[in-house]
PDB file of C-alpha atoms in Angstrom:
ATOM      1  CA  MET U   1     154.961-180.125   8.887  1.00 47.00           C
ATOM      2  CA  GLU U   2     157.541-179.683  11.759  1.00 46.00           C
ATOM      3  CA  ASP U   3     155.993-176.545  12.843  1.00 49.00           C
ATOM      4  CA  ARG U   4     152.487-178.082  12.836  1.00 52.00           C
ATOM      5  CA  LYS U   5     153.844-180.997  15.064  1.00 53.00           C
ATOM      6  CA  LEU U   6     155.277-178.413  17.297  1.00 55.00           C
ATOM      7  CA  THR U   7     151.929-176.478  17.494  1.00 63.00           C
ATOM      8  CA  VAL U   8     149.656-179.749  18.191  1.00 79.00           C
ATOM      9  CA  ARG U   9     152.270-180.809  20.946  1.00 86.00           C
ATOM     10  CA  ALA U  10     151.915-177.681  22.728  1.00 87.00           C
ATOM     11  CA  VAL U  11     148.311-177.704  22.678  1.00 91.00           C
ATOM     12  CA  GLU U  12     148.447-181.497  23.969  1.00 91.00           C
ATOM     13  CA  ARG U  13     150.696-180.474  26.636  1.00 92.00           C
ATOM     14  CA  ALA U  14     148.655-177.228  27.699  1.00 92.00           C
ATOM     15  CA  LEU U  15     145.778-179.731  27.811  1.00 91.00           C
ATOM     16  CA  ASP U  16     147.360-182.204  30.174  1.00 91.00           C
ATOM     17  CA  ILE U  17     148.011-179.366  32.389  1.00 91.00           C
ATOM     18  CA  LEU U  18     144.301-178.627  32.731  1.00 90.00           C
ATOM     19  CA  LEU U  19     143.711-182.135  33.191  1.00 87.00           C
ATOM     20  CA  CYS U  20     145.927-182.336  36.307  1.00 89.00           C
ATOM     21  CA  PHE U  21     143.422-180.530  37.862  1.00 83.00           C
ATOM     22  CA  THR U  22     140.971-183.374  38.345  1.00 70.00           C
ATOM     23  CA  ARG U  23     143.135-184.665  40.756  1.00 65.00           C
ATOM     24  CA  GLY U  24     143.617-181.444  42.658  1.00 63.00           C
ATOM     25  CA  SER U  25     142.181-177.942  43.160  1.00 73.00           C
ATOM     26  CA  GLU U  26     145.580-175.910  43.860  1.00 86.00           C
ATOM     27  CA  LEU U  27     148.725-177.335  42.182  1.00 91.00           C
ATOM     28  CA  GLY U  28     152.224-175.752  42.008  1.00 93.00           C
ATOM     29  CA  LEU U  29     154.832-175.654  39.317  1.00 95.00           C
ATOM     30  CA  THR U  30     156.722-178.774  40.451  1.00 94.00           C
ATOM     31  CA  GLU U  31     153.669-180.941  41.039  1.00 92.00           C
ATOM     32  CA  ILE U  32     152.446-180.277  37.651  1.00 93.00           C
ATOM     33  CA  ALA U  33     155.822-180.693  36.070  1.00 94.00           C
ATOM     34  CA  SER U  34     155.978-184.060  37.582  1.00 93.00           C
ATOM     35  CA  GLN U  35     152.478-184.976  36.874  1.00 91.00           C
ATOM     36  CA  ILE U  36     152.865-184.508  33.008  1.00 92.00           C
ATOM     37  CA  GLY U  37     156.616-185.389  32.878  1.00 92.00           C
ATOM     38  CA  LEU U  38     158.156-182.164  31.611  1.00 92.00           C
ATOM     39  CA  HIS U  39     160.898-179.738  32.550  1.00 93.00           C
ATOM     40  CA  LYS U  40     159.709-177.040  34.899  1.00 93.00           C
ATOM     41  CA  SER U  41     160.674-174.353  32.507  1.00 93.00           C
ATOM     42  CA  THR U  42     158.523-175.658  29.776  1.00 93.00           C
ATOM     43  CA  VAL U  43     155.743-175.851  32.143  1.00 94.00           C
ATOM     44  CA  HIS U  44     156.128-172.337  33.470  1.00 94.00           C
ATOM     45  CA  ARG U  45     155.916-171.115  30.019  1.00 93.00           C
ATOM     46  CA  LEU U  46     152.561-173.011  29.322  1.00 95.00           C
ATOM     47  CA  LEU U  47     151.322-171.909  32.826  1.00 94.00           C
ATOM     48  CA  THR U  48     151.866-168.249  32.127  1.00 94.00           C
ATOM     49  CA  THR U  49     149.941-168.467  28.847  1.00 94.00           C
ATOM     50  CA  LEU U  50     147.008-170.429  30.271  1.00 94.00           C
ATOM     51  CA  GLU U  51     146.897-167.576  33.383  1.00 93.00           C
ATOM     52  CA  GLU U  52     146.907-164.955  30.568  1.00 92.00           C
ATOM     53  CA  LYS U  53     144.053-166.458  28.915  1.00 91.00           C
ATOM     54  CA  GLY U  54     141.958-166.852  31.932  1.00 90.00           C
ATOM     55  CA  PHE U  55     141.948-170.799  32.160  1.00 92.00           C
ATOM     56  CA  LEU U  56     144.184-170.529  35.204  1.00 93.00           C
ATOM     57  CA  ILE U  57     144.465-168.194  38.162  1.00 91.00           C
ATOM     58  CA  ARG U  58     147.638-168.022  40.258  1.00 91.00           C
ATOM     59  CA  ASN U  59     147.569-167.475  43.885  1.00 89.00           C
ATOM     60  CA  PRO U  60     150.061-164.804  44.703  1.00 86.00           C
ATOM     61  CA  SER U  61     150.661-165.831  48.391  1.00 86.00           C
ATOM     62  CA  THR U  62     151.317-169.780  47.635  1.00 90.00           C
ATOM     63  CA  GLU U  63     152.530-169.378  44.004  1.00 91.00           C
ATOM     64  CA  LYS U  64     150.278-172.358  43.010  1.00 93.00           C
ATOM     65  CA  TYR U  65     147.576-172.383  40.461  1.00 93.00           C
ATOM     66  CA  ARG U  66     143.920-173.047  40.128  1.00 90.00           C
ATOM     67  CA  LEU U  67     141.296-173.169  37.418  1.00 88.00           C
ATOM     68  CA  GLY U  68     140.141-169.773  36.123  1.00 87.00           C
ATOM     69  CA  ILE U  69     136.898-168.163  35.325  1.00 80.00           C
ATOM     70  CA  ARG U  70     137.303-169.047  31.537  1.00 84.00           C
ATOM     71  CA  ILE U  71     136.444-172.831  32.537  1.00 80.00           C
ATOM     72  CA  TRP U  72     133.089-171.544  33.910  1.00 70.00           C
ATOM     73  CA  GLU U  73     132.295-169.619  30.957  1.00 73.00           C
ATOM     74  CA  LEU U  74     132.798-172.772  28.685  1.00 73.00           C
ATOM     75  CA  SER U  75     130.831-174.816  30.962  1.00 63.00           C
ATOM     76  CA  THR U  76     127.948-172.504  30.491  1.00 58.00           C
ATOM     77  CA  HIS U  77     127.406-173.715  26.954  1.00 59.00           C
ATOM     78  CA  LEU U  78     127.176-177.233  27.986  1.00 51.00           C
ATOM     79  CA  PRO U  79     123.718-179.072  28.378  1.00 44.00           C
ATOM     80  CA  VAL U  80     124.653-179.348  32.314  1.00 38.00           C
ATOM     81  CA  PHE U  81     126.530-176.490  33.858  1.00 40.00           C
ATOM     82  CA  ASP U  82     129.501-176.935  36.145  1.00 55.00           C
ATOM     83  CA  GLU U  83     128.526-179.053  39.253  1.00 62.00           C
ATOM     84  CA  SER U  84     129.006-175.981  41.683  1.00 67.00           C
ATOM     85  CA  ALA U  85     126.710-173.727  39.666  1.00 71.00           C
ATOM     86  CA  THR U  86     124.305-176.497  39.392  1.00 77.00           C
ATOM     87  CA  LEU U  87     124.452-177.530  43.133  1.00 81.00           C
ATOM     88  CA  LEU U  88     123.730-173.954  43.930  1.00 88.00           C
ATOM     89  CA  LEU U  89     120.637-173.360  41.710  1.00 90.00           C
ATOM     90  CA  PRO U  90     118.131-175.077  44.389  1.00 92.00           C
ATOM     91  CA  ALA U  91     119.062-172.213  46.816  1.00 94.00           C
ATOM     92  CA  MET U  92     118.891-169.603  44.008  1.00 95.00           C
ATOM     93  CA  GLU U  93     115.356-170.743  42.904  1.00 95.00           C
ATOM     94  CA  ARG U  94     113.994-170.612  46.358  1.00 96.00           C
ATOM     95  CA  LEU U  95     115.528-167.177  47.003  1.00 97.00           C
ATOM     96  CA  ARG U  96     113.732-166.064  43.711  1.00 96.00           C
ATOM     97  CA  ASP U  97     110.456-167.652  44.902  1.00 96.00           C
ATOM     98  CA  ARG U  98     110.506-165.988  48.118  1.00 97.00           C
ATOM     99  CA  LEU U  99     111.320-162.400  46.819  1.00 97.00           C
ATOM    100  CA  GLY U 100     110.009-162.467  43.373  1.00 96.00           C
ATOM    101  CA  GLU U 101     113.089-161.191  41.553  1.00 97.00           C
ATOM    102  CA  THR U 102     115.882-162.192  39.210  1.00 96.00           C
ATOM    103  CA  VAL U 103     118.709-163.908  41.338  1.00 97.00           C
ATOM    104  CA  SER U 104     122.355-164.065  39.927  1.00 96.00           C
ATOM    105  CA  LEU U 105     125.623-165.506  40.819  1.00 95.00           C
ATOM    106  CA  TYR U 106     129.216-164.062  40.004  1.00 95.00           C
ATOM    107  CA  LEU U 107     132.596-164.611  40.262  1.00 92.00           C
ATOM    108  CA  ARG U 108     135.564-161.907  39.770  1.00 92.00           C
ATOM    109  CA  ASP U 109     137.946-162.239  36.825  1.00 88.00           C
ATOM    110  CA  GLY U 110     140.483-159.765  36.898  1.00 87.00           C
ATOM    111  CA  PHE U 111     138.715-156.400  36.519  1.00 91.00           C
ATOM    112  CA  GLU U 112     135.462-157.944  35.618  1.00 91.00           C
ATOM    113  CA  ARG U 113     132.800-160.022  37.043  1.00 93.00           C
ATOM    114  CA  VAL U 114     131.258-163.028  35.309  1.00 90.00           C
ATOM    115  CA  ARG U 115     127.527-164.277  35.912  1.00 91.00           C
ATOM    116  CA  ILE U 116     127.969-168.020  36.239  1.00 88.00           C
ATOM    117  CA  GLN U 117     124.363-168.706  37.315  1.00 90.00           C
ATOM    118  CA  ALA U 118     121.151-166.990  37.151  1.00 92.00           C
ATOM    119  CA  VAL U 119     117.449-167.476  38.041  1.00 94.00           C
ATOM    120  CA  GLN U 120     114.943-165.331  36.187  1.00 93.00           C
ATOM    121  CA  SER U 121     112.058-163.514  37.779  1.00 94.00           C
ATOM    122  CA  GLU U 122     108.641-164.687  36.750  1.00 92.00           C
ATOM    123  CA  GLN U 123     106.883-161.226  36.829  1.00 90.00           C
ATOM    124  CA  ALA U 124     105.935-159.757  33.614  1.00 87.00           C
ATOM    125  CA  ILE U 125     108.272-156.684  34.217  1.00 83.00           C
ATOM    126  CA  ARG U 126     111.819-158.108  35.144  1.00 83.00           C
ATOM    127  CA  ARG U 127     115.429-158.061  34.933  1.00 77.00           C
ATOM    128  CA  VAL U 128     116.795-160.811  32.282  1.00 77.00           C
ATOM    129  CA  ALA U 129     120.150-161.908  33.396  1.00 77.00           C
ATOM    130  CA  GLN U 130     122.356-163.764  30.621  1.00 82.00           C
ATOM    131  CA  ILE U 131     124.683-166.351  31.991  1.00 83.00           C
ATOM    132  CA  GLY U 132     128.267-165.546  30.943  1.00 82.00           C
ATOM    133  CA  ALA U 133     127.913-161.987  30.743  1.00 85.00           C
ATOM    134  CA  ARG U 134     130.939-160.158  31.635  1.00 87.00           C
ATOM    135  CA  LEU U 135     130.783-156.680  33.431  1.00 91.00           C
ATOM    136  CA  PRO U 136     133.224-154.033  34.824  1.00 92.00           C
ATOM    137  CA  LEU U 137     134.015-154.113  38.614  1.00 95.00           C
ATOM    138  CA  SER U 138     133.684-150.202  38.721  1.00 94.00           C
ATOM    139  CA  VAL U 139     129.684-150.093  39.068  1.00 94.00           C
ATOM    140  CA  GLY U 140     126.911-152.450  40.465  1.00 96.00           C
ATOM    141  CA  ALA U 141     126.292-154.138  43.732  1.00 97.00           C
ATOM    142  CA  SER U 142     127.740-157.524  42.684  1.00 97.00           C
ATOM    143  CA  SER U 143     130.911-155.685  41.143  1.00 97.00           C
ATOM    144  CA  LYS U 144     131.335-153.784  44.707  1.00 97.00           C
ATOM    145  CA  VAL U 145     131.167-156.694  46.740  1.00 98.00           C
ATOM    146  CA  LEU U 146     133.623-158.643  44.643  1.00 97.00           C
ATOM    147  CA  ALA U 147     136.145-155.702  44.599  1.00 97.00           C
ATOM    148  CA  ALA U 148     135.538-155.176  48.420  1.00 97.00           C
ATOM    149  CA  TYR U 149     136.989-158.746  49.355  1.00 95.00           C
ATOM    150  CA  ALA U 150     139.537-158.777  46.515  1.00 93.00           C
ATOM    151  CA  PRO U 151     143.086-158.883  47.592  1.00 90.00           C
ATOM    152  CA  PRO U 152     144.566-155.169  48.040  1.00 90.00           C
ATOM    153  CA  GLU U 153     146.771-155.387  44.954  1.00 91.00           C
ATOM    154  CA  VAL U 154     143.730-156.152  42.901  1.00 90.00           C
ATOM    155  CA  LEU U 155     141.950-153.138  44.185  1.00 92.00           C
ATOM    156  CA  ARG U 156     144.903-150.924  43.731  1.00 92.00           C
ATOM    157  CA  GLU U 157     145.488-151.973  40.208  1.00 92.00           C
ATOM    158  CA  LEU U 158     141.900-151.414  39.414  1.00 93.00           C
ATOM    159  CA  LEU U 159     141.745-147.929  40.667  1.00 93.00           C
ATOM    160  CA  GLU U 160     144.730-147.144  38.803  1.00 91.00           C
ATOM    161  CA  SER U 161     143.770-148.706  35.507  1.00 88.00           C
ATOM    162  CA  ALA U 162     143.184-146.596  32.520  1.00 81.00           C
ATOM    163  CA  GLY U 163     139.727-148.019  31.970  1.00 85.00           C
ATOM    164  CA  TRP U 164     138.545-146.637  35.115  1.00 91.00           C
ATOM    165  CA  PRO U 165     135.306-144.732  33.986  1.00 91.00           C
ATOM    166  CA  ASP U 166     135.448-140.759  34.496  1.00 90.00           C
ATOM    167  CA  TYR U 167     131.880-140.687  36.173  1.00 90.00           C
ATOM    168  CA  VAL U 168     133.012-142.807  39.051  1.00 93.00           C
ATOM    169  CA  GLU U 169     134.874-140.983  41.921  1.00 95.00           C
ATOM    170  CA  ARG U 170     137.568-143.247  43.337  1.00 95.00           C
ATOM    171  CA  SER U 171     137.423-141.743  46.821  1.00 95.00           C
ATOM    172  CA  VAL U 172     133.584-142.362  46.761  1.00 95.00           C
ATOM    173  CA  TYR U 173     134.057-145.804  45.429  1.00 96.00           C
ATOM    174  CA  ARG U 174     136.694-146.525  48.251  1.00 96.00           C
ATOM    175  CA  GLN U 175     134.352-145.563  50.971  1.00 96.00           C
ATOM    176  CA  GLN U 176     131.404-147.750  49.582  1.00 97.00           C
ATOM    177  CA  LEU U 177     133.808-150.850  49.568  1.00 97.00           C
ATOM    178  CA  GLU U 178     134.675-149.912  53.384  1.00 97.00           C
ATOM    179  CA  ASP U 179     130.733-149.765  53.829  1.00 97.00           C
ATOM    180  CA  ILE U 180     130.343-153.102  52.050  1.00 97.00           C
ATOM    181  CA  ILE U 181     132.694-154.983  54.566  1.00 97.00           C
ATOM    182  CA  ARG U 182     131.034-153.127  57.665  1.00 97.00           C
ATOM    183  CA  LEU U 183     127.501-153.778  56.593  1.00 97.00           C
ATOM    184  CA  GLY U 184     127.908-157.072  54.799  1.00 97.00           C
ATOM    185  CA  TYR U 185     125.897-155.865  51.806  1.00 98.00           C
ATOM    186  CA  ALA U 186     126.069-153.659  48.550  1.00 98.00           C
ATOM    187  CA  THR U 187     123.259-151.803  46.865  1.00 97.00           C
ATOM    188  CA  SER U 188     123.054-150.158  43.545  1.00 96.00           C
ATOM    189  CA  PHE U 189     120.090-147.927  42.367  1.00 94.00           C
ATOM    190  CA  GLU U 190     120.242-147.158  38.727  1.00 93.00           C
ATOM    191  CA  GLU U 191     123.932-147.246  38.752  1.00 91.00           C
ATOM    192  CA  ARG U 192     124.749-149.392  35.370  1.00 86.00           C
ATOM    193  CA  GLU U 193     121.358-148.988  33.701  1.00 87.00           C
ATOM    194  CA  PRO U 194     118.341-146.804  34.268  1.00 91.00           C
ATOM    195  CA  GLY U 195     115.205-148.173  35.937  1.00 93.00           C
ATOM    196  CA  ALA U 196     117.265-151.069  37.458  1.00 95.00           C
ATOM    197  CA  ALA U 197     118.288-151.520  41.074  1.00 96.00           C
ATOM    198  CA  ALA U 198     120.161-154.290  43.070  1.00 97.00           C
ATOM    199  CA  VAL U 199     121.309-155.883  46.281  1.00 98.00           C
ATOM    200  CA  ALA U 200     124.261-158.017  46.631  1.00 98.00           C
ATOM    201  CA  VAL U 201     125.939-160.115  49.469  1.00 98.00           C
ATOM    202  CA  PRO U 202     129.345-162.047  49.323  1.00 97.00           C
ATOM    203  CA  VAL U 203     129.308-165.871  49.585  1.00 96.00           C
ATOM    204  CA  THR U 204     131.860-167.184  51.698  1.00 94.00           C
ATOM    205  CA  GLY U 205     133.154-170.842  51.212  1.00 87.00           C
ATOM    206  CA  ARG U 206     134.169-173.218  54.158  1.00 82.00           C
ATOM    207  CA  SER U 207     137.779-172.055  53.717  1.00 80.00           C
ATOM    208  CA  GLY U 208     136.840-168.724  54.748  1.00 87.00           C
ATOM    209  CA  ASN U 209     137.257-166.954  51.541  1.00 87.00           C
ATOM    210  CA  VAL U 210     134.797-164.871  49.658  1.00 93.00           C
ATOM    211  CA  VAL U 211     134.117-166.945  46.448  1.00 91.00           C
ATOM    212  CA  ALA U 212     131.164-165.262  44.762  1.00 94.00           C
ATOM    213  CA  ALA U 213     128.564-162.509  45.066  1.00 97.00           C
ATOM    214  CA  LEU U 214     125.003-163.346  45.075  1.00 97.00           C
ATOM    215  CA  SER U 215     122.668-160.550  43.936  1.00 97.00           C
ATOM    216  CA  LEU U 216     118.923-160.063  43.509  1.00 97.00           C
ATOM    217  CA  SER U 217     118.072-157.384  40.742  1.00 96.00           C
ATOM    218  CA  GLY U 218     114.808-155.809  39.348  1.00 96.00           C
ATOM    219  CA  PRO U 219     113.064-152.729  38.480  1.00 96.00           C
ATOM    220  CA  VAL U 220     113.367-149.751  40.903  1.00 95.00           C
ATOM    221  CA  SER U 221     109.362-149.536  40.861  1.00 95.00           C
ATOM    222  CA  ARG U 222     109.435-152.552  43.202  1.00 96.00           C
ATOM    223  CA  LEU U 223     112.977-152.403  44.502  1.00 96.00           C
ATOM    224  CA  SER U 224     113.201-149.091  46.604  1.00 96.00           C
ATOM    225  CA  ARG U 225     116.249-148.145  48.514  1.00 95.00           C
ATOM    226  CA  GLU U 226     114.508-149.238  51.739  1.00 96.00           C
ATOM    227  CA  THR U 227     113.317-152.573  50.130  1.00 97.00           C
ATOM    228  CA  LEU U 228     117.185-153.222  49.160  1.00 97.00           C
ATOM    229  CA  VAL U 229     118.199-152.955  52.609  1.00 96.00           C
ATOM    230  CA  GLU U 230     115.464-155.267  53.895  1.00 97.00           C
ATOM    231  CA  TYR U 231     116.026-157.916  51.211  1.00 98.00           C
ATOM    232  CA  ALA U 232     119.929-157.835  52.044  1.00 98.00           C
ATOM    233  CA  ALA U 233     119.179-160.020  55.340  1.00 97.00           C
ATOM    234  CA  VAL U 234     117.431-162.561  53.300  1.00 97.00           C
ATOM    235  CA  LEU U 235     120.242-162.796  50.778  1.00 98.00           C
ATOM    236  CA  ARG U 236     122.728-163.374  53.569  1.00 97.00           C
ATOM    237  CA  GLU U 237     120.666-166.364  54.572  1.00 96.00           C
ATOM    238  CA  THR U 238     120.683-167.872  51.039  1.00 96.00           C
ATOM    239  CA  ALA U 239     124.816-167.037  51.002  1.00 97.00           C
ATOM    240  CA  GLU U 240     125.381-168.749  54.122  1.00 95.00           C
ATOM    241  CA  GLU U 241     123.370-171.900  52.952  1.00 93.00           C
ATOM    242  CA  MET U 242     125.340-171.884  49.618  1.00 92.00           C
ATOM    243  CA  GLY U 243     128.793-171.386  51.318  1.00 90.00           C
ATOM    244  CA  LEU U 244     128.455-174.457  53.135  1.00 87.00           C
ATOM    245  CA  MET U 245     128.240-176.273  49.780  1.00 83.00           C
ATOM    246  CA  LEU U 246     131.450-174.661  48.601  1.00 79.00           C
ATOM    247  CA  PRO U 247     135.179-175.628  49.559  1.00 69.00           C
TER     248      PRO U 247
END
């Protein structure tokens, strides 16, 4: 019975930590400990667990925490999606209507990207994008956009990770990331799946940080390499509009 009480108490404390973020988007250890009335050593252990599980993300430059990607994943199973994803939906729908292809929005979570919002193409032959899907950062236009603007230590760990695919040359990948920063967009042509092509651009919030990747994807029969480059300018317009709505 005592073990059960301790377990329940730990869960309650972890939930109390998450609820602190209803009053601030980025909080430090001392702030959180003060808000929930616990010793900092106890809070630190709970924060480490929540970070490992993806519910929190620690900013290495400020040592402060913010909500992680797992919160987004959970919200996709609610009748109404997270406020930010819902807020950006009209702009994504207008982009889909203008270009006629599937539009997706991705966030980076570690060495993966997570699709947090999508608007499906209305054409008979189309790419179907599942919200909540996780994909590696090693291939795909959106993956490369998120990797290009990731912190240097994240990119270094990604390239050195044991899970790096043999068919992707690291030197070529690095050059692609440099090109993305120079050009402002990324393309992929049958990189992840045969017959599919995509173009993606970064979404920059008002803070000046890249917070997401906006992509458009469809069959190679409609999306030639030249068309992807042409559409990149249209995606950038939408990304700028979306960025004004984000912190």
